[in-house]
Tab-separated table of C-alpha atoms (C1' of nucleotides) in Angstrom:
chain	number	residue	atom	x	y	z
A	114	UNK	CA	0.000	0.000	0.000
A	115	UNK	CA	0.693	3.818	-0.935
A	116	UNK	CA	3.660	2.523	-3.301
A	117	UNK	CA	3.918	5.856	-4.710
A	118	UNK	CA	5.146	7.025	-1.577
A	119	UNK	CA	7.263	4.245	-0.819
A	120	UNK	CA	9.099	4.473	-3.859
A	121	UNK	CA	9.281	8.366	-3.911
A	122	UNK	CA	11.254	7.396	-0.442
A	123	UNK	CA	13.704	4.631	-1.700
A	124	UNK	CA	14.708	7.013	-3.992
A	125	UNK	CA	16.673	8.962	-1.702
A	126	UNK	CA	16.662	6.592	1.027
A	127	UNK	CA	17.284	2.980	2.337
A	128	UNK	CA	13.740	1.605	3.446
A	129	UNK	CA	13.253	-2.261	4.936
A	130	UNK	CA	10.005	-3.715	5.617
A	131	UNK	CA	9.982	-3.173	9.092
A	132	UNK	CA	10.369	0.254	8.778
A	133	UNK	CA	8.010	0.865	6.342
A	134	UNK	CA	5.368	-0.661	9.029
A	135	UNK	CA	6.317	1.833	11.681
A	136	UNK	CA	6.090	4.440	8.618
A	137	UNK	CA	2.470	3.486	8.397
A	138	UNK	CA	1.439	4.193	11.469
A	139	UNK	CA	1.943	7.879	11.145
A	140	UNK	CA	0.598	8.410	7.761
A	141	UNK	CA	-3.017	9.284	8.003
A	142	UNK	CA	-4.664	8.307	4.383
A	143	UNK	CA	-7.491	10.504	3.016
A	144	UNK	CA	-9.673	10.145	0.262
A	145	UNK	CA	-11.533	12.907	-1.801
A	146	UNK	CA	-13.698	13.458	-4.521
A	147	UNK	CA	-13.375	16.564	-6.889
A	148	UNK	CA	-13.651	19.745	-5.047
A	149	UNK	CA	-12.852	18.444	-1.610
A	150	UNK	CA	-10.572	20.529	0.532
A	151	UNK	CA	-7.794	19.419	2.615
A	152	UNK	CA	-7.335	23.449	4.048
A	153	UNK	CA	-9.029	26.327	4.285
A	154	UNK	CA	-8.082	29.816	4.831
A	155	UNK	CA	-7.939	31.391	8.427
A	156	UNK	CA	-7.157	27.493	9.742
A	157	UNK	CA	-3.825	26.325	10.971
A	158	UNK	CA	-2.000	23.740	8.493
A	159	UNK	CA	-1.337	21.097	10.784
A	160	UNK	CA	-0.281	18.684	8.385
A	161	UNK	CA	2.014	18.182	5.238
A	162	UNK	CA	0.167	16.327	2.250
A	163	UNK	CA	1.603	13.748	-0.252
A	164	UNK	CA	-0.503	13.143	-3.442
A	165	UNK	CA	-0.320	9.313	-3.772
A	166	UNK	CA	-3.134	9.560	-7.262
A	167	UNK	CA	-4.917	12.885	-8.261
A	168	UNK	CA	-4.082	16.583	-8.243
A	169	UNK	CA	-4.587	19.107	-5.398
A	170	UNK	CA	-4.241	23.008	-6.087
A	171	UNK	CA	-3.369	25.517	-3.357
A	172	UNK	CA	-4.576	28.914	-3.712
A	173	UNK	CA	-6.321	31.997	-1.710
A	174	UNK	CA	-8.443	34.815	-2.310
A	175	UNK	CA	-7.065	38.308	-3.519
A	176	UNK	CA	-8.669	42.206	-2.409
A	177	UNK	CA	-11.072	41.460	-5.863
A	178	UNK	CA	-12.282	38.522	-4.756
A	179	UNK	CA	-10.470	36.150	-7.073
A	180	UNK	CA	-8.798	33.370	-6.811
A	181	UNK	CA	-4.985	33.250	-6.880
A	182	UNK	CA	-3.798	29.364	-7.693
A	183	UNK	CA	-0.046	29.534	-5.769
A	184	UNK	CA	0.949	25.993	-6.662
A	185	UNK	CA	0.202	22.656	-8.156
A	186	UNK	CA	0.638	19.371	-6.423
A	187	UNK	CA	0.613	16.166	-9.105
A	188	UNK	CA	1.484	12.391	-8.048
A	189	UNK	CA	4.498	12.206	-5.702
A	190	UNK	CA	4.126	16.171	-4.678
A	191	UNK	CA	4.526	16.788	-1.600
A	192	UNK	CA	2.395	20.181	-0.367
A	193	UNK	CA	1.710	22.616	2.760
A	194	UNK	CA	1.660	25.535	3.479
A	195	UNK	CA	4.743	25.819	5.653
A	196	UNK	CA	4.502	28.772	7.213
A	197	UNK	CA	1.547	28.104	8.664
A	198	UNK	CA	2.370	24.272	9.411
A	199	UNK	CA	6.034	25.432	11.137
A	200	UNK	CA	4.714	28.236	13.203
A	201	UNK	CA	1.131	27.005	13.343
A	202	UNK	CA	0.120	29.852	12.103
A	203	UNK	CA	-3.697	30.885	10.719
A	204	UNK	CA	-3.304	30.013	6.970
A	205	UNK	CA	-3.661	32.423	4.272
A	206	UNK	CA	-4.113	29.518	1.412
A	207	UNK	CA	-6.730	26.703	0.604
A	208	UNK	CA	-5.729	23.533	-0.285
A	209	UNK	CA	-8.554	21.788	-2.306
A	210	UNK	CA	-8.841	18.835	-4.780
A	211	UNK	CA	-8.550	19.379	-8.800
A	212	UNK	CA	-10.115	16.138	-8.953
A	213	UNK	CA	-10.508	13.218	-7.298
A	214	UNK	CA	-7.554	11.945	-4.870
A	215	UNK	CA	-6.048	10.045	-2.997
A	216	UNK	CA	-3.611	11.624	-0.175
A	217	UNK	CA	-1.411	10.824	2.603
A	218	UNK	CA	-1.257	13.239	5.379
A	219	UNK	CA	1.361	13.299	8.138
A	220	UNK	CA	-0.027	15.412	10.472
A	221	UNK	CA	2.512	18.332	13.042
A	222	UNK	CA	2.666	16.061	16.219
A	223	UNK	CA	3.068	12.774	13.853
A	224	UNK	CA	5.779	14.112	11.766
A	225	UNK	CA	8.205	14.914	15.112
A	226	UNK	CA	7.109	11.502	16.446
A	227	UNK	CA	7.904	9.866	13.058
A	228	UNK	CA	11.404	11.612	12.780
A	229	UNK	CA	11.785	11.006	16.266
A	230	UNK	CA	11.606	7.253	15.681
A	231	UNK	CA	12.749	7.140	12.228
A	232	UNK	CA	15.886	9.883	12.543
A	233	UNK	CA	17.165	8.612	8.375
A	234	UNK	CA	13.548	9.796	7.686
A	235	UNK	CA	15.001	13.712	8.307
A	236	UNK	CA	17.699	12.969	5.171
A	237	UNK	CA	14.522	12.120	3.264
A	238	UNK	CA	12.797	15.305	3.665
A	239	UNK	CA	16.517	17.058	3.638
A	240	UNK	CA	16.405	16.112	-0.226
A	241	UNK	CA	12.456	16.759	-0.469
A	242	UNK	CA	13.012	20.255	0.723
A	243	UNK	CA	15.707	21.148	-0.955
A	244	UNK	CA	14.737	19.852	-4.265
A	245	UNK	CA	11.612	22.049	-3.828
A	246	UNK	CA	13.596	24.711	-3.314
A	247	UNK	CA	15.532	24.209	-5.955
A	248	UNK	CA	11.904	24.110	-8.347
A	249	UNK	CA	10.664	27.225	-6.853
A	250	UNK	CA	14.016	29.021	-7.692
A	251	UNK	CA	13.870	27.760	-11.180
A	252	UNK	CA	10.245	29.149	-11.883
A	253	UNK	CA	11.093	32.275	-9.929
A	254	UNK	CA	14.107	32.284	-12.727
A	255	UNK	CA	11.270	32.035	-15.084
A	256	UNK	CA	9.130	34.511	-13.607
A	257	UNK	CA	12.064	37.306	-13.899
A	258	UNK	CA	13.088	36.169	-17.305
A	259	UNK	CA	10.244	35.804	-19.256
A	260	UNK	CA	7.392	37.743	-20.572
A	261	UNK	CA	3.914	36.267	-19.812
A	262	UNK	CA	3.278	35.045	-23.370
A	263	UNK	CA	6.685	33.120	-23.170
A	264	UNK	CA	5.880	32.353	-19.352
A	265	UNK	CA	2.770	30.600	-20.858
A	266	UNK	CA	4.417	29.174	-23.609
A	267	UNK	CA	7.446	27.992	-22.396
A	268	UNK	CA	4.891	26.037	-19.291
A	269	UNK	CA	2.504	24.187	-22.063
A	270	UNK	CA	5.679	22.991	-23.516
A	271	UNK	CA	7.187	22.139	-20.383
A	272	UNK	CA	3.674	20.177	-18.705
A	273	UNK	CA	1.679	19.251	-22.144
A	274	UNK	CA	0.051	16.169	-19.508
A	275	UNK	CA	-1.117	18.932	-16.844
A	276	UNK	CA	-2.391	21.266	-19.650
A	277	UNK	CA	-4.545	18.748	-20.611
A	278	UNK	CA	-5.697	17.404	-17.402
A	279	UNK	CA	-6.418	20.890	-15.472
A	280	UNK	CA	-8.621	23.594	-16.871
A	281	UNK	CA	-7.417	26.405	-18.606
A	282	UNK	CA	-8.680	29.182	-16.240
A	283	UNK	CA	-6.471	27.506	-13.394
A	284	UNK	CA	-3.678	27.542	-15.352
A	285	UNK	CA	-3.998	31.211	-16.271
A	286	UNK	CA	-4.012	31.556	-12.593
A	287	UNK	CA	-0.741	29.685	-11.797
A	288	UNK	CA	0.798	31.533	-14.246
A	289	UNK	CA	-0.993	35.029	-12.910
A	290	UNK	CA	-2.748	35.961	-16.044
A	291	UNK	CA	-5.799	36.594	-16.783
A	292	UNK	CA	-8.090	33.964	-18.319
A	293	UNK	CA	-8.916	36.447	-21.272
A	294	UNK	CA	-5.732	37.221	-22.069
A	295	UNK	CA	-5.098	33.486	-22.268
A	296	UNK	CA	-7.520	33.277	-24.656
A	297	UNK	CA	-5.933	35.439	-27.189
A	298	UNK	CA	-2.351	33.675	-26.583
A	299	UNK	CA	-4.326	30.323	-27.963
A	300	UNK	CA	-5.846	32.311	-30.691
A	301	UNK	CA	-2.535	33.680	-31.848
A	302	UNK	CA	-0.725	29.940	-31.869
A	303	UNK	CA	-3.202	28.523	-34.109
B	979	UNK	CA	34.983	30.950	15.357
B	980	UNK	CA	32.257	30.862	13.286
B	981	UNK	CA	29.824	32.113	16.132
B	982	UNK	CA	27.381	33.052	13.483
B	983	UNK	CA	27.055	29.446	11.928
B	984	UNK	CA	27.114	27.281	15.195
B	985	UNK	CA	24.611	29.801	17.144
B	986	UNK	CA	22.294	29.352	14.139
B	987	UNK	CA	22.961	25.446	14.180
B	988	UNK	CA	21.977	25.534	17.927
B	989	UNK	CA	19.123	27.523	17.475
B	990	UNK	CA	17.288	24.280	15.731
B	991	UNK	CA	19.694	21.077	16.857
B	992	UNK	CA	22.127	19.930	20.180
B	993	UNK	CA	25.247	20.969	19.603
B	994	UNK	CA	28.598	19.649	21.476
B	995	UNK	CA	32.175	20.748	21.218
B	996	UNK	CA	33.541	17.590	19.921
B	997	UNK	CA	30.351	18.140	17.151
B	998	UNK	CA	31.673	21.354	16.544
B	999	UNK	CA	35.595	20.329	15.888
B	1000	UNK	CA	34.431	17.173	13.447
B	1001	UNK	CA	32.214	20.243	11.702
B	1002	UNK	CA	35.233	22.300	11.102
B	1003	UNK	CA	36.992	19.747	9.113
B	1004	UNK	CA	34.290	20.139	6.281
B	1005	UNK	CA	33.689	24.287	6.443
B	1006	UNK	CA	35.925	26.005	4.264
B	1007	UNK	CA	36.244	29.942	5.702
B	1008	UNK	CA	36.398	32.706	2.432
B	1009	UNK	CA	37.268	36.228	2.957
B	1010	UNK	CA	35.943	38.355	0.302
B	1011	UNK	CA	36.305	42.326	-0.324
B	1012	UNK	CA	33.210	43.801	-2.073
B	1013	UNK	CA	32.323	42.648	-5.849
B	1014	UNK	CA	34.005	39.404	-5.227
B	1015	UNK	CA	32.846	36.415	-7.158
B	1016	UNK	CA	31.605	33.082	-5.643
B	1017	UNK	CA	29.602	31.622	-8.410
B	1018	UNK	CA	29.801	32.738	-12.318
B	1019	UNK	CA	27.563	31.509	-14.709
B	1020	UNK	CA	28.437	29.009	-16.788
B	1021	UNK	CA	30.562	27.280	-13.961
B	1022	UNK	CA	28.812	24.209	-11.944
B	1023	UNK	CA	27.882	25.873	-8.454
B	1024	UNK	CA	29.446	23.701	-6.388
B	1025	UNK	CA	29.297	24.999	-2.564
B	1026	UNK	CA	26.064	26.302	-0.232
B	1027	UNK	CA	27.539	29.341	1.098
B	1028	UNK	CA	26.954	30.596	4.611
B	1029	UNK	CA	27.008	34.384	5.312
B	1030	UNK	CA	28.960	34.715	8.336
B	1031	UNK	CA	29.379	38.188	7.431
B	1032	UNK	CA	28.320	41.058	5.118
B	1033	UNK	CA	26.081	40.075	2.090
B	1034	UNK	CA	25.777	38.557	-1.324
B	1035	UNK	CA	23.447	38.855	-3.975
B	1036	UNK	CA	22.470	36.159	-6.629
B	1037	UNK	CA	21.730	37.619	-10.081
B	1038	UNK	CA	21.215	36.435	-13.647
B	1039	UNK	CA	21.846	38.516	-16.857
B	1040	UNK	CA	19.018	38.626	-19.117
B	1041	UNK	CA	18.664	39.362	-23.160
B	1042	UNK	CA	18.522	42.734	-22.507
B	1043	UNK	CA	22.190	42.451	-20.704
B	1044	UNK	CA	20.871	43.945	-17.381
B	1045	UNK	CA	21.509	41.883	-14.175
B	1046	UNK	CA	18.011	40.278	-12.521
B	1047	UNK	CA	18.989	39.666	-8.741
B	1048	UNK	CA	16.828	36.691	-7.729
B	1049	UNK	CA	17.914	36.754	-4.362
B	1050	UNK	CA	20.193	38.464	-1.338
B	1051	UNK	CA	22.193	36.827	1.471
B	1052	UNK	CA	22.701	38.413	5.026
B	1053	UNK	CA	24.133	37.267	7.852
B	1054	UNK	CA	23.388	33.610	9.002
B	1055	UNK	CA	21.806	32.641	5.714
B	1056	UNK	CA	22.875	30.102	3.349
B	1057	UNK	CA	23.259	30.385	-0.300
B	1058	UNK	CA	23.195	28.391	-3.434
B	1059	UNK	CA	22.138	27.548	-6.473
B	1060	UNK	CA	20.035	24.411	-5.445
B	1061	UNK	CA	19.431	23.266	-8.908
B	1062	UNK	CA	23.024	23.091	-10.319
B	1063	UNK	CA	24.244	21.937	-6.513
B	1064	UNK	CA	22.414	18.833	-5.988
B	1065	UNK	CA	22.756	17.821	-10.117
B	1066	UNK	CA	26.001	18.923	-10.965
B	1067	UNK	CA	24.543	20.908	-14.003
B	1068	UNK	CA	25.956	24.508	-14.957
B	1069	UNK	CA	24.303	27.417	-13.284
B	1070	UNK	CA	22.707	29.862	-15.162
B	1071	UNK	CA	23.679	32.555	-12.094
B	1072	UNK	CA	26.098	34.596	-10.538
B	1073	UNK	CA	26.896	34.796	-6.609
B	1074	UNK	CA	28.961	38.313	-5.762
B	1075	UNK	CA	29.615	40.220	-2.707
B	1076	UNK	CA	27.778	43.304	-2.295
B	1077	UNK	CA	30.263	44.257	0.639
B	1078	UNK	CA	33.127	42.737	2.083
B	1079	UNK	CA	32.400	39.251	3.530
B	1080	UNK	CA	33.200	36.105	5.566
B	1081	UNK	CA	31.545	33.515	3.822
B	1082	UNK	CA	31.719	30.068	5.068
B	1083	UNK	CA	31.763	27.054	1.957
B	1084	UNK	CA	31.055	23.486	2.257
B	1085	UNK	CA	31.222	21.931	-1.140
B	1086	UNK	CA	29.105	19.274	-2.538
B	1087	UNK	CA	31.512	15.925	-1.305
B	1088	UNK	CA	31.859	17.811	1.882
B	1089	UNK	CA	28.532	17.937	2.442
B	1090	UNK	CA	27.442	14.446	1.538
B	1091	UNK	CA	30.867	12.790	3.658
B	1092	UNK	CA	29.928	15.738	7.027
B	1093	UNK	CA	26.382	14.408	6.383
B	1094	UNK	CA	27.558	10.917	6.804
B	1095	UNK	CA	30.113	11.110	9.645
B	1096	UNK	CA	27.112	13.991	11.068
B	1097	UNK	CA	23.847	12.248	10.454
B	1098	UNK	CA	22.097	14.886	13.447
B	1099	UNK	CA	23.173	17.710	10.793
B	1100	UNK	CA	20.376	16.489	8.571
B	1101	UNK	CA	18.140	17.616	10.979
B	1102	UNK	CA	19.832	20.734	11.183
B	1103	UNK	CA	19.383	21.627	7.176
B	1104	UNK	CA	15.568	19.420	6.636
B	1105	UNK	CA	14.799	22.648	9.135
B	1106	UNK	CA	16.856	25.002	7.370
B	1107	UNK	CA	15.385	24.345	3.496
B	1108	UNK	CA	12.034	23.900	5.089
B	1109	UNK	CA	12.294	27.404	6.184
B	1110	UNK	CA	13.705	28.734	2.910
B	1111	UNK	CA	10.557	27.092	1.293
B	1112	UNK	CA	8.090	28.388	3.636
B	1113	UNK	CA	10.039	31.833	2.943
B	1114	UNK	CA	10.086	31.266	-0.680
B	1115	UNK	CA	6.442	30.328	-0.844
B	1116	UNK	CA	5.760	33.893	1.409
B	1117	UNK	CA	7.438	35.472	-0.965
B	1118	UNK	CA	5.806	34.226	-4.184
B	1119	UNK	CA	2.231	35.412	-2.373
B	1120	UNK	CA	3.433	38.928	-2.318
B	1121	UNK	CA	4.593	38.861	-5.913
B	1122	UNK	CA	0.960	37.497	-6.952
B	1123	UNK	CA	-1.100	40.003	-4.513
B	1124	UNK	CA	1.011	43.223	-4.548
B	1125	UNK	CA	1.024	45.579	-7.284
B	1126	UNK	CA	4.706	46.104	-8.093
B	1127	UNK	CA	4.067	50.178	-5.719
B	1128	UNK	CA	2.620	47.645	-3.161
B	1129	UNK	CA	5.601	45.144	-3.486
B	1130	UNK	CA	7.877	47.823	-2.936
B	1131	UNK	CA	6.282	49.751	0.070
B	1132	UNK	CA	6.072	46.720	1.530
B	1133	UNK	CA	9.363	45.699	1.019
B	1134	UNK	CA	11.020	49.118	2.317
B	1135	UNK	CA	8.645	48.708	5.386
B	1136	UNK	CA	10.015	45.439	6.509
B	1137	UNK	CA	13.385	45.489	5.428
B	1138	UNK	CA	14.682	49.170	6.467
B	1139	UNK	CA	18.013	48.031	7.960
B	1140	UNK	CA	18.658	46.357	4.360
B	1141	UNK	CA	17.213	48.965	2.300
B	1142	UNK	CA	20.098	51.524	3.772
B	1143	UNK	CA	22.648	48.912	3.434
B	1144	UNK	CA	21.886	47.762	-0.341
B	1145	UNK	CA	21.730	50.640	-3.300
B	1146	UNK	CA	18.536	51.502	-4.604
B	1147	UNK	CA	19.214	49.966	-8.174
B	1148	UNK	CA	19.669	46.715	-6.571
B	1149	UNK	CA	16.588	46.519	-4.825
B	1150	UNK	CA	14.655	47.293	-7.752
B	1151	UNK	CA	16.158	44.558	-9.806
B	1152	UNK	CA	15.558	42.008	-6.860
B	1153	UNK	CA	11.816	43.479	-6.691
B	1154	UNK	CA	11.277	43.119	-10.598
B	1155	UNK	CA	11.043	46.924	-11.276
B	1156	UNK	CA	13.269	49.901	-13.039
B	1157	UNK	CA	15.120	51.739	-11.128
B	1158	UNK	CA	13.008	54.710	-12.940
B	1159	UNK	CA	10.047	53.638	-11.568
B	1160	UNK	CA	11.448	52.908	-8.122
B	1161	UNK	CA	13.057	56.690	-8.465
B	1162	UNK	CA	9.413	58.110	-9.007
B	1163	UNK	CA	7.707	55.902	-6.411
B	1164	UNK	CA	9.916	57.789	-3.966
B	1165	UNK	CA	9.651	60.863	-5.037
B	1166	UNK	CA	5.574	60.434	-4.526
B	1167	UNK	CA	5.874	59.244	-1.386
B	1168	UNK	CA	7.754	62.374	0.429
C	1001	DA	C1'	40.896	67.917	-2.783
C	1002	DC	C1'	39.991	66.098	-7.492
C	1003	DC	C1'	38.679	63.248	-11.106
C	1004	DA	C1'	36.346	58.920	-12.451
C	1005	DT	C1'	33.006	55.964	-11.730
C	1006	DT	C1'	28.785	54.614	-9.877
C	1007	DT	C1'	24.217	55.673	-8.573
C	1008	DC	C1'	19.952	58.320	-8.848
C	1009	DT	C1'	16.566	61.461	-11.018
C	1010	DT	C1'	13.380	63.555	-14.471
C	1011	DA	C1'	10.082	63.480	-18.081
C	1012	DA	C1'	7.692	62.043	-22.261
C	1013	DA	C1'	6.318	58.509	-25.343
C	1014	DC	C1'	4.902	53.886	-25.547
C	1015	DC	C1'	2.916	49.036	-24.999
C	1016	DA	C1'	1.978	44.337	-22.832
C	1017	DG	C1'	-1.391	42.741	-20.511
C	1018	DC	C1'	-5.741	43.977	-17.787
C	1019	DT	C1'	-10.735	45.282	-17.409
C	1020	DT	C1'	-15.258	45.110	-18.713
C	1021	DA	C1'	-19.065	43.169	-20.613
C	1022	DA	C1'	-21.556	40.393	-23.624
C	1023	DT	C1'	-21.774	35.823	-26.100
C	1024	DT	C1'	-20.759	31.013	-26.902
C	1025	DT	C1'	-19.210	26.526	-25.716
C	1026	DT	C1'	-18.530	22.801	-22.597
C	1027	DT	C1'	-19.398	20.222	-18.499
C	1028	DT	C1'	-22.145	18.760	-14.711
C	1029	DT	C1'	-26.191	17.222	-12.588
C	1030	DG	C1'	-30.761	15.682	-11.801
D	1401	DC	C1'	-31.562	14.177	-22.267
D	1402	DA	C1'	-32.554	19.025	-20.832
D	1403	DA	C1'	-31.523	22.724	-17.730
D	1404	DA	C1'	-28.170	24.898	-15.048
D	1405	DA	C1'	-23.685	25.917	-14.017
D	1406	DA	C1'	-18.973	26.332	-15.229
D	1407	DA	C1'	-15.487	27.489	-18.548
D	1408	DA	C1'	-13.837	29.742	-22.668
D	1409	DT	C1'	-14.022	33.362	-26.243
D	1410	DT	C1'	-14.224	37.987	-28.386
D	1411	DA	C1'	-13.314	42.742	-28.809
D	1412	DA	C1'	-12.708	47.603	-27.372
D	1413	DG	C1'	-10.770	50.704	-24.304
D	1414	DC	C1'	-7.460	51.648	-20.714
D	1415	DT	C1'	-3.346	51.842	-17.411
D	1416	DG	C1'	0.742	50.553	-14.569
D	1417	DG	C1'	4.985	50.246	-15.436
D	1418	DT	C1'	8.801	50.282	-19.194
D	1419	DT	C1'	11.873	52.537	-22.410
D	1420	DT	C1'	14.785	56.030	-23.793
D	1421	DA	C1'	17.783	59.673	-23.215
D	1422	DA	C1'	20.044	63.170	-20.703
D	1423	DG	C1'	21.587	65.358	-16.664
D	1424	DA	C1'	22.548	65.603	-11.495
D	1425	DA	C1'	24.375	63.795	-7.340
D	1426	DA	C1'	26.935	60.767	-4.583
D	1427	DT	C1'	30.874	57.747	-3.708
D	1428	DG	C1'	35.547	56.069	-3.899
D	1429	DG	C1'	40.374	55.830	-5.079
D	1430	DT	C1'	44.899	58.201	-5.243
DNA sequence: ACCATTTCTTAAACCAGCTTAATTTTTTTG
DNA sequence: CAAAAAAATTAAGCTGGTTTAAGAAATGGT
């Protein structure tokens, strides 16, 4: 059970059986259908979310009342808000399904327990965090360097799978344009 | 020596002396004057860099020629570029000085061998990236809520120290804007 | 103190991308 | 399958922030 996950791990890390059963007794499974949410604003994050199957999207809710997709989170994503889930602080974001999903959750009191227990599981998330860094420098990169029409383009190129699987207006969001002037980008590549 | 690093190691792990003196074999001390170079592009960065003292900026040149600084370095924060550290592949940045420094290295075999002999100072940098993220992630909401006046008031209002320290060109280039436009925002605000 | 270099300012013309608002297409649900 | 809701398109007008170009002020080295 949750392979995904247990591969994603044995990536980075050595993993026997035996500790994959004390693994499972801090990881908290949770199912939802399309539209479910795992956070909502003004709530503390208390837990860190892998996607084992589905798509979750976090986003919150700008001064015009729209909302402002933040990030993405495919099959073996991990996603939090970590702010709020290191301080436990009130949230800002909602975390909510793009369809339906199947999710691990490791919630604040399990995770110290777990790397308590399990101390090679901290070199684990070492690499996790740090290879997220190193994504969110790479589209901040992006962000500086490119216009939004290249910004667009160079992303449909880059995720032609999650272009087809997520709707357009979410993706305009991500990207922090606006769904019209997506529109006219399509218009203009045909 | 090194007060900087190992109070900021304390502040998140246990720390003893004979810790400290196996840490030392694997931190490489650099004494820069201002405008020194760490990281050019083109070259594989191969070192996190700790600011012991003074500052560094990160910056990419663009097609138009004109630097984009994605990120500063004070004291007690580390440094890289993640994406050509942990795969070996050329960075696309620079790392320079902005004033004279003491700038602690640890390249990449260091790290993985100080990792090895240290396992407890996996702890010490899950916490560290984890942080960067949640900081990185902070950051990113600004970028999508403010308008680019916004971005900047808010900037100068919680960053004053650094805003005195760093010239005014810079921190329009880290914030995405002209140095025009920065010179007119002031100007309207007095 | 002086010259060279770096940094900051001013102002006008310009444009990428947004807003608004109305219409059409697609998807969801009973 | 039909009605309702959600998503995508179109087009015109507008604006926040850039570009360009020139001059003024601050900083640093000798």
């Amino acid at each position: 059970m949750y392979t995904n996950l247990i591969n994603h791990i044995r990536r980075y890390i050595e993993l026997d059986d035996d500790t994959i059963d004390i693994l499972n007794k801090y990881i908290k499974p949770v199912n939802l259908k399309k539209k479910d949410f795992l956070l909502k604003e003004g709530q503390v994050c208390r837990s860190i979310y892998f996607v084992e199957k589905g798509c979750l999207r976090m986003f919150f809710v700008n001064d015009k009342m729209s909302e402002q997709i933040t990030q993405f989170a495919l099959e073996n994503w991990w996603i939090s808000d970590f702010f709020s889930f290191i301080d436990n602080k009130p949230s800002g974001y909602f975390i909510q399904t793009v369809e339906k999903s199947e999710i691990l959750s490791i919630d604040t009191s399990s995770f110290e327990m777990m790397l308590k227990e399990l101390p090679q599981m901290e070199r684990y998330f070492r690499i996790v965090m740090q290879r997220a860094l190193a994504a969110s420098q790479l589209r901040a990169k992006y962000m500086y360097e490119l216009t939004k029409e290249e910004f667009y383009t160079h992303f449909c190129g880059s995720f032609p799978e999650f272009v087809q699987r997520v709707p357009q207006y979410m993706i305009a969001s991500y990207l922090g344009l606006t769904p019209e002037y997506v529109s006219e980008l399509r218009k203009k590549k045909l």
